[in-house]
Short mmCIF file of C-alpha atoms in Angstrom, two decimals:
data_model
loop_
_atom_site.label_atom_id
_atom_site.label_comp_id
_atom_site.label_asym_id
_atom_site.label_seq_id
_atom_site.Cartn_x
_atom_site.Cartn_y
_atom_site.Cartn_z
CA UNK A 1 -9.63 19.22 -1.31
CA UNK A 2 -11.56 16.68 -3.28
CA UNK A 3 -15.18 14.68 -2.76
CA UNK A 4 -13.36 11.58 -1.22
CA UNK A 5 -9.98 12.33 -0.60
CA UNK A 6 -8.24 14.95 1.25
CA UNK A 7 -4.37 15.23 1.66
CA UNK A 8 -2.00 16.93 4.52
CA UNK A 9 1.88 16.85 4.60
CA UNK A 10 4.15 17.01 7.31
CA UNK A 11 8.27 16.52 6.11
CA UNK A 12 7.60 14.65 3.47
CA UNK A 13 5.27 12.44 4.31
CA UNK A 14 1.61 12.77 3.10
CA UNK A 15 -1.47 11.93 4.81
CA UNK A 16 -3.69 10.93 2.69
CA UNK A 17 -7.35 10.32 4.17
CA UNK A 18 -10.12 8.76 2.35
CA UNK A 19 -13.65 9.68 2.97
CA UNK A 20 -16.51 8.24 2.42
CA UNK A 21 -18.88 7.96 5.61
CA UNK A 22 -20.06 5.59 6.98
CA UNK A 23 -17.20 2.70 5.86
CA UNK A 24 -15.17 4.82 3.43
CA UNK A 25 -16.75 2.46 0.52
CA UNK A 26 -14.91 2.35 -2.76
CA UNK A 27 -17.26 3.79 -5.19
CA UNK A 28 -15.48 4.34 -8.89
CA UNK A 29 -15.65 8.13 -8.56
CA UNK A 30 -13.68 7.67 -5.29
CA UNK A 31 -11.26 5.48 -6.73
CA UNK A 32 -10.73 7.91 -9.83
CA UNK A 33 -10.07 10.56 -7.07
CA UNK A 34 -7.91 8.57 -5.34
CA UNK A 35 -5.61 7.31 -8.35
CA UNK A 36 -5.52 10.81 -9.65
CA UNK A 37 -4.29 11.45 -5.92
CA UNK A 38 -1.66 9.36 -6.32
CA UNK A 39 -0.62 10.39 -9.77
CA UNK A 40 -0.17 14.03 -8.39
CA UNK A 41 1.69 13.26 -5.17
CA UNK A 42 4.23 10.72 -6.45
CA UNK A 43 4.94 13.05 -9.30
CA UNK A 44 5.71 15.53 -6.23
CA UNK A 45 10.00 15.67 -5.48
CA UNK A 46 8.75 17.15 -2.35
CA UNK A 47 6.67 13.51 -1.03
CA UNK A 48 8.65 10.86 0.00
CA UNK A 49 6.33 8.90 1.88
CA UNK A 50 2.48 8.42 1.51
CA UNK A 51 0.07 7.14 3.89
CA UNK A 52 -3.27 5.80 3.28
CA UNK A 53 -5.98 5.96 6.15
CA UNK A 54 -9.46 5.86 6.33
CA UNK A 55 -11.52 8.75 7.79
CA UNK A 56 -13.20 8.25 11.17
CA UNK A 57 -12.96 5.44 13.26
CA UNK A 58 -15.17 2.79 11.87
CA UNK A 59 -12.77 1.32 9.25
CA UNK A 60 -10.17 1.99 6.73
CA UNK A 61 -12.33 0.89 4.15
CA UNK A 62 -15.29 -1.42 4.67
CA UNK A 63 -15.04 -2.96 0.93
CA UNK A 64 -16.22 -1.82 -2.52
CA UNK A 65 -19.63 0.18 -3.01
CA UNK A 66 -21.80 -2.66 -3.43
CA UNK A 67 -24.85 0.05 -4.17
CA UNK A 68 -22.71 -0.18 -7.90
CA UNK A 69 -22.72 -3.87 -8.31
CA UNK A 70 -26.33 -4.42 -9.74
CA UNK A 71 -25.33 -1.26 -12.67
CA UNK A 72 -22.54 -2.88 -13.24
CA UNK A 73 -23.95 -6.44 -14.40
CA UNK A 74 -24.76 -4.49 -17.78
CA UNK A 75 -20.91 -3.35 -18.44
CA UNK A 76 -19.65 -6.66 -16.83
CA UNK A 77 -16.60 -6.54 -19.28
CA UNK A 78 -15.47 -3.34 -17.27
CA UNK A 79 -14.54 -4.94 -14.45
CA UNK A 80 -15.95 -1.85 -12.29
CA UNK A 81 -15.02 -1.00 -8.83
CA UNK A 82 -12.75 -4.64 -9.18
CA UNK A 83 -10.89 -3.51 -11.86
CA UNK A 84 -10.51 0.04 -10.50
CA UNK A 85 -8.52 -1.36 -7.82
CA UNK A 86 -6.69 -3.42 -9.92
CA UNK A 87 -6.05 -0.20 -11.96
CA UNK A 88 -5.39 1.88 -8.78
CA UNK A 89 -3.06 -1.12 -7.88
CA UNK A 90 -1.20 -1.38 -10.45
CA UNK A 91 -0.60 2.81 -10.58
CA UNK A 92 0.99 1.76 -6.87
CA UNK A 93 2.65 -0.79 -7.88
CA UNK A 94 4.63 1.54 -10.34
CA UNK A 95 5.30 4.54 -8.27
CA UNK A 96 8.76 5.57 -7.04
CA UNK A 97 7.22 6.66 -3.66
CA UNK A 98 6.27 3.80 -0.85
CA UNK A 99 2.98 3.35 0.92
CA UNK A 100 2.24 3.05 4.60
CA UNK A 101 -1.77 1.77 5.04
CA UNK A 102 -2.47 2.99 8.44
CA UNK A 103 -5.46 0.66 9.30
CA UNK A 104 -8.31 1.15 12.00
CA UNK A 105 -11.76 -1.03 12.07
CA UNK A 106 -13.21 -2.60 9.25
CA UNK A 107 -10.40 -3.31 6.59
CA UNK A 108 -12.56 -6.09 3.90
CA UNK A 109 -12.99 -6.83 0.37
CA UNK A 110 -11.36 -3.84 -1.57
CA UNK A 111 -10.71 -2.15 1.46
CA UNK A 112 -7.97 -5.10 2.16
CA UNK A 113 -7.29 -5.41 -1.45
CA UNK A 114 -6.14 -1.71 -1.11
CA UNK A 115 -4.23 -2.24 2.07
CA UNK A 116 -2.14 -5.12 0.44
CA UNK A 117 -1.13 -2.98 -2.14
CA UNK A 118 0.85 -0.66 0.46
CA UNK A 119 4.64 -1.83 1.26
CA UNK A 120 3.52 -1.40 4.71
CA UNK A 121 0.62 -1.99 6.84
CA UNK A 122 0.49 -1.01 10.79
CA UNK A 123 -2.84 -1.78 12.28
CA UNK A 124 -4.61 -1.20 15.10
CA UNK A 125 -5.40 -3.42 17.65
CA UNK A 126 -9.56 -2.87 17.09
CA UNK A 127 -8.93 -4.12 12.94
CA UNK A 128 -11.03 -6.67 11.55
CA UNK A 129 -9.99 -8.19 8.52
CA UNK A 130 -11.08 -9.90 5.24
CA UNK A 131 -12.52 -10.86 1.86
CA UNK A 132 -16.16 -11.54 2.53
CA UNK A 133 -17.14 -11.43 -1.63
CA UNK A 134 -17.82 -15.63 -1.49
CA UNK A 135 -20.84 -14.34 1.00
CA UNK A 136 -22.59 -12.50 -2.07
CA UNK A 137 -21.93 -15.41 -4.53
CA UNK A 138 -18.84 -13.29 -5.96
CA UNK A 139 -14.91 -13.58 -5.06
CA UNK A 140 -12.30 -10.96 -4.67
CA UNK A 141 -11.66 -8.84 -8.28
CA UNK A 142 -9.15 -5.79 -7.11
CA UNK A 143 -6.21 -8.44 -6.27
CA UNK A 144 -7.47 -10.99 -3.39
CA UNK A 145 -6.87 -14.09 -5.54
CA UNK A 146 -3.36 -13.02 -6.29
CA UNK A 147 -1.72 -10.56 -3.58
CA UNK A 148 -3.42 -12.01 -0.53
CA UNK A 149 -1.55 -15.44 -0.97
CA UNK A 150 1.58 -13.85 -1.53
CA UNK A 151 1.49 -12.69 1.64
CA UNK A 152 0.04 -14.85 4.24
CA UNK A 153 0.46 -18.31 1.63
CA UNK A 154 -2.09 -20.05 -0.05
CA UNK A 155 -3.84 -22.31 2.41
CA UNK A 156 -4.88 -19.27 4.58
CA UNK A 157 -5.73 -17.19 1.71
CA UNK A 158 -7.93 -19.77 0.73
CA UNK A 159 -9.36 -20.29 4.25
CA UNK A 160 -10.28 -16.54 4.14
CA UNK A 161 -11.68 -16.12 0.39
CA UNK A 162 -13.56 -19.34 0.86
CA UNK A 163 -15.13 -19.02 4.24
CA UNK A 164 -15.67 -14.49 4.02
CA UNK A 165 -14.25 -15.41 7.38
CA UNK A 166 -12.76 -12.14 9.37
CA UNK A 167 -9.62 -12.41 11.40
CA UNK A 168 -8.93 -9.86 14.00
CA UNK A 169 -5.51 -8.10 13.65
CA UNK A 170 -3.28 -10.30 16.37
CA UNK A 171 -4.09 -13.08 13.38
CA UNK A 172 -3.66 -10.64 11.05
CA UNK A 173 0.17 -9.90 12.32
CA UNK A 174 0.07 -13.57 13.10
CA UNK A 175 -0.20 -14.49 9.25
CA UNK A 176 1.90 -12.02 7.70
CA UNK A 177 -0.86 -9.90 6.55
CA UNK A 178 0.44 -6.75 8.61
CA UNK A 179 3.37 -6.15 9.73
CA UNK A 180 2.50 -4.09 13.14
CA UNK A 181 -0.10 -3.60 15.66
CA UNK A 182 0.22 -0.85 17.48
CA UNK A 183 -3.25 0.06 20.30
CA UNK A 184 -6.10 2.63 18.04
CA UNK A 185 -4.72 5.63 19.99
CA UNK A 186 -1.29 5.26 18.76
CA UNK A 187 -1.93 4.48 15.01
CA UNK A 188 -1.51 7.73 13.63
CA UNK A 189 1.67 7.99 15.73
CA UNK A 190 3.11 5.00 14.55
CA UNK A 191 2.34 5.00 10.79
CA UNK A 192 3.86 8.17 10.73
CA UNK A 193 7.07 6.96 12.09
CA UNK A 194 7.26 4.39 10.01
CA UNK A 195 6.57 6.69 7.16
CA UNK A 196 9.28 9.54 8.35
CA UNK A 197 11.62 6.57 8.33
CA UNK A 198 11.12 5.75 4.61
CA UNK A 199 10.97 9.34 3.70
CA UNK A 200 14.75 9.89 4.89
CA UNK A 201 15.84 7.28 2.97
CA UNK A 202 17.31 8.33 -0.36
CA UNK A 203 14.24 7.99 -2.97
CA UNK A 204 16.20 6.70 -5.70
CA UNK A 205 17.37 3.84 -3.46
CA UNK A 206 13.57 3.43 -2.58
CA UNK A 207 12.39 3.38 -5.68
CA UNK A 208 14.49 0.79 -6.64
CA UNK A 209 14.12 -1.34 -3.86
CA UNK A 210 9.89 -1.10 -4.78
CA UNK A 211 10.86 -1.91 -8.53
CA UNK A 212 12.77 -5.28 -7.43
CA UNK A 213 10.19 -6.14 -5.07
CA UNK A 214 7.43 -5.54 -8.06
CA UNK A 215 9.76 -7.49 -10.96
CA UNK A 216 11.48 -9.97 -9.17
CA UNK A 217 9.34 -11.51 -7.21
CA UNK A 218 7.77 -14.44 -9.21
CA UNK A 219 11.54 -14.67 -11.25
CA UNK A 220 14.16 -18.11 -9.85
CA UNK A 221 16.18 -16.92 -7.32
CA UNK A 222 19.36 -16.79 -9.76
CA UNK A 223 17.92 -14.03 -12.20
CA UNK A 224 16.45 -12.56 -9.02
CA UNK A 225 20.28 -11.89 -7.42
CA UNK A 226 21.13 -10.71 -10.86
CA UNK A 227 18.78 -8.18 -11.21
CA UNK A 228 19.85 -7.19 -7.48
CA UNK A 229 23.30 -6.46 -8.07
CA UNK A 230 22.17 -4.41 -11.23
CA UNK A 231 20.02 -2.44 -8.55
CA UNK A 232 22.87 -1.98 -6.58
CA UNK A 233 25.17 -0.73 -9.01
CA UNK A 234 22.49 1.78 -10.51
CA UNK A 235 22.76 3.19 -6.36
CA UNK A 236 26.02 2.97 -5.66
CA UNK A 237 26.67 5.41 -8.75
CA UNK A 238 23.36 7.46 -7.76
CA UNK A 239 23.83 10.87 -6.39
CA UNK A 240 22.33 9.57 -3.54
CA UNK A 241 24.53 6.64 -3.38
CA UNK A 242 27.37 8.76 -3.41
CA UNK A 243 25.93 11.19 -0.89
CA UNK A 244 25.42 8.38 1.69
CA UNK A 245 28.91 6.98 1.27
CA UNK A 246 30.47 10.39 1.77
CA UNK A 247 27.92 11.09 5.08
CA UNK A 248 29.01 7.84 6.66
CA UNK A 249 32.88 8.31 5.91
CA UNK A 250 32.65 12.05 7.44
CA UNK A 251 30.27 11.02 10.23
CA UNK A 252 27.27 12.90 9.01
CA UNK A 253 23.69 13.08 8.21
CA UNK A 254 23.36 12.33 4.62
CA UNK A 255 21.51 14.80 2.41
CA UNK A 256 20.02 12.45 -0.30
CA UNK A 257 17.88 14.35 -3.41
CA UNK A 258 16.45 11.21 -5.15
CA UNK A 259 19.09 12.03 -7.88
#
């Protein structure tokens, strides 16, 4: 068990908590734990699923560890705590396993900027949401500029980056910026569904589905359908792909290795 983060697996899925009372705060030792984290489990046949939560019920993460900002005026060129999400980010980004962020409370500034890099975010209905950085003369550094518009569009990630504004997580599912809400009591019941869902799924097939949705998604839509039906092919002649053909034809589950 580490300083931060602790992890627990049930079929294939891994919990992964982070821990940090009160608000979970993204310090750079945390986030070093946390990458490192992610390096181990998604090397790991075994995990097919990960889900991020926050420990306790106060928040998923309440933001960066501001308590870091005035040290890190002196190694500006660093980046810090922002570019350790960025860096974090990007390791998720690459991975061949998928992310559920299972979000309770206070989800703002890094602690949304980590959220958004999940493929999946079910929230509960007590959330509060947001980039608040504009409110200490700053703006968002671990992706807020650039993933939060992808998702909800650019005139309300604007609205929200210039204003700090919070929304509450009806908005939230409103907007795009979650894709369930599901009452506190039944978060960790419903992330983990959604998470055993993924985690039957053949990982090869998942791992190129998250590699199109990484590459593809900034390309025209012609070079986008190309790459595609590439993806497809590499599937359909997949272990896996041939595994789930033969299941379906004999009318049974499939047994899928990621091969």
């Amino acid at each position: 068990m580490g300083t931060f983060v602790s992890t627990e697996r049930r079929d294939g899925v891994a919990i992964v908590t982070i821990d940090n009372p009160p608000m979970n705060a993204l310090s750079t030792a945390l986030l070093d734990e946390l990458e490192a984290e992610v390096d181990a489990l998604d090397a790991d046949d075994d995990v097919r699923a990960i889900v991020l939560r926050g420990g306790g019920e106060r928040a998923f993460v309440a933001g960066a560890d501001i308590k870091e900002f005035p040290s890190l005026r002196e190694s500006a060129g660093e980046g810090g705590s922002a570019r350790g999400i960025q860096k974090l980010g990007h390791r998720m980004d690459a991975a061949h396993t998928s992310f559920v962020a299972a979000i309770r409370g206070f989800c703002l500034g890094g602690g949304l900027e980590l959220a958004m890099c999940c493929d999946v975010r079910i929230c509960a209905d007590d959330a509060t949401l947001g980039q608040p950085e504009i409110k200490l003369g700053l703006i968002p550094g671990g992706g807020g500029t650039q993933r939060l518009p992808r998702l909800v569009g650019h005139g309300r990630a604007m609205l929200l980056n210039l204003t700090g504004d919070f929304v509450d997580a009806e908005t939230a599912y409103a907007w795009g910026l979650v894709e369930r809400v599901v009452p506190a009591a039944e978060l960790e019941d419903a992330s983990l569904a959604v998470a055993g869902r993924i985690a039957s799924q053949s990982p090869h097939a998942v791992a190129v589905l998250r590699e199109l949705a990484r590459t593809t998604r900034d390309l025209p839509l012609e070079e986008g359908l190309r790459r595609e039906a590439e993806g497809f092919v590499r599937c359909l002649r997949s272990e896996d792909g041939a595994e789930g053909v033969a299941a379906f034809i004999e009318k049974r589950p499939p047994e899928f290795t990621g091969r």
